[in-house]
């Protein structure tokens, strides 16, 4: 039996620290994107953003990005 890495999943961290993403959104991985930077680049092309919150990187889907601005 062999095991193969399936890559990395980048999930939305929610509009703020008190709320999770209501859609449990995740960046759909493209064929060939295996590392976190590659998957984040895929997400940026779909409107995802990468920010900092309390010294940590957070990923926001387009819906939560709009909600976080309010």
CSV table of N, CA and C in Angstrom, one decimal, residues 38-68:
chain,number,residue,atom,x,y,z
A,38,UNK,N,0.9,27.8,-3.2
A,38,UNK,CA,0.2,27.6,-4.5
A,38,UNK,C,-1.3,27.6,-4.3
A,39,UNK,N,-1.8,27.0,-3.3
A,39,UNK,CA,-3.3,27.0,-3.1
A,39,UNK,C,-3.8,28.4,-2.8
A,40,UNK,N,-3.0,29.1,-1.9
A,40,UNK,CA,-3.4,30.5,-1.6
A,40,UNK,C,-3.4,31.4,-2.9
A,41,UNK,N,-2.4,31.1,-3.8
A,41,UNK,CA,-2.4,31.8,-5.1
A,41,UNK,C,-3.7,31.5,-5.9
A,42,UNK,N,-4.1,30.2,-5.9
A,42,UNK,CA,-5.4,29.9,-6.5
A,42,UNK,C,-6.5,30.6,-5.9
A,43,UNK,N,-6.5,30.8,-4.6
A,43,UNK,CA,-7.6,31.5,-3.9
A,43,UNK,C,-7.6,33.0,-4.3
A,44,UNK,N,-6.4,33.6,-4.4
A,44,UNK,CA,-6.4,35.0,-4.7
A,44,UNK,C,-7.0,35.3,-6.1
A,45,UNK,N,-6.9,34.3,-7.0
A,45,UNK,CA,-7.5,34.5,-8.3
A,45,UNK,C,-9.0,34.4,-8.3
A,46,UNK,N,-9.5,33.8,-7.1
A,46,UNK,CA,-11.0,33.7,-6.9
A,46,UNK,C,-11.5,34.8,-6.0
A,47,UNK,N,-10.7,35.7,-5.5
A,47,UNK,CA,-11.1,36.8,-4.6
A,47,UNK,C,-10.8,36.6,-3.2
A,48,UNK,N,-10.1,35.5,-2.8
A,48,UNK,CA,-9.7,35.3,-1.4
A,48,UNK,C,-8.6,36.3,-1.0
A,49,UNK,N,-8.5,36.7,0.2
A,49,UNK,CA,-7.5,37.6,0.7
A,49,UNK,C,-6.7,36.9,1.9
A,50,UNK,N,-5.5,37.4,2.1
A,50,UNK,CA,-4.7,36.9,3.2
A,50,UNK,C,-4.4,38.1,4.0
A,51,UNK,N,-4.7,38.1,5.3
A,51,UNK,CA,-4.5,39.2,6.2
A,51,UNK,C,-3.9,38.7,7.5
A,52,UNK,N,-3.6,39.6,8.4
A,52,UNK,CA,-3.1,39.2,9.7
A,52,UNK,C,-4.1,39.6,10.8
A,53,UNK,N,-4.3,38.7,11.7
A,53,UNK,CA,-5.2,39.0,12.9
A,53,UNK,C,-4.5,38.4,14.1
A,54,UNK,N,-4.2,39.3,15.1
A,54,UNK,CA,-3.5,38.9,16.3
A,54,UNK,C,-2.2,38.2,16.0
A,55,UNK,N,-1.5,38.7,15.0
A,55,UNK,CA,-0.2,38.1,14.7
A,55,UNK,C,-0.2,36.9,13.9
A,56,UNK,N,-1.3,36.4,13.5
A,56,UNK,CA,-1.4,35.2,12.7
A,56,UNK,C,-2.0,35.5,11.3
A,57,UNK,N,-1.6,34.7,10.3
A,57,UNK,CA,-2.2,34.9,9.0
A,57,UNK,C,-3.6,34.3,9.0
A,58,UNK,N,-4.5,35.0,8.4
A,58,UNK,CA,-5.9,34.4,8.2
A,58,UNK,C,-6.2,34.5,6.7
A,59,UNK,N,-7.0,33.6,6.3
A,59,UNK,CA,-7.5,33.5,4.9
A,59,UNK,C,-9.0,33.8,5.0
A,60,UNK,N,-9.5,34.7,4.1
A,60,UNK,CA,-10.9,35.1,4.0
A,60,UNK,C,-11.4,34.9,2.7
A,61,UNK,N,-12.6,34.2,2.6
A,61,UNK,CA,-13.3,34.0,1.4
A,61,UNK,C,-13.9,35.3,0.9
A,62,UNK,N,-14.3,35.5,-0.3
A,62,UNK,CA,-14.9,36.7,-0.8
A,62,UNK,C,-16.1,37.2,0.1
A,63,UNK,N,-16.9,36.3,0.5
A,63,UNK,CA,-18.1,36.8,1.4
A,63,UNK,C,-17.6,37.3,2.7
A,64,UNK,N,-16.7,36.6,3.4
A,64,UNK,CA,-16.3,37.0,4.7
A,64,UNK,C,-15.4,38.3,4.6
A,65,UNK,N,-14.7,38.4,3.5
A,65,UNK,CA,-13.9,39.6,3.3
A,65,UNK,C,-14.8,40.8,3.3
A,66,UNK,N,-15.9,40.8,2.6
A,66,UNK,CA,-16.9,41.9,2.5
A,66,UNK,C,-17.5,42.1,3.9
A,67,UNK,N,-17.8,41.0,4.7
A,67,UNK,CA,-18.3,41.2,6.0
A,67,UNK,C,-17.3,41.8,7.0
A,68,UNK,N,-16.1,41.5,6.8
A,68,UNK,CA,-15.0,42.0,7.7
A,68,UNK,C,-14.8,43.5,7.6
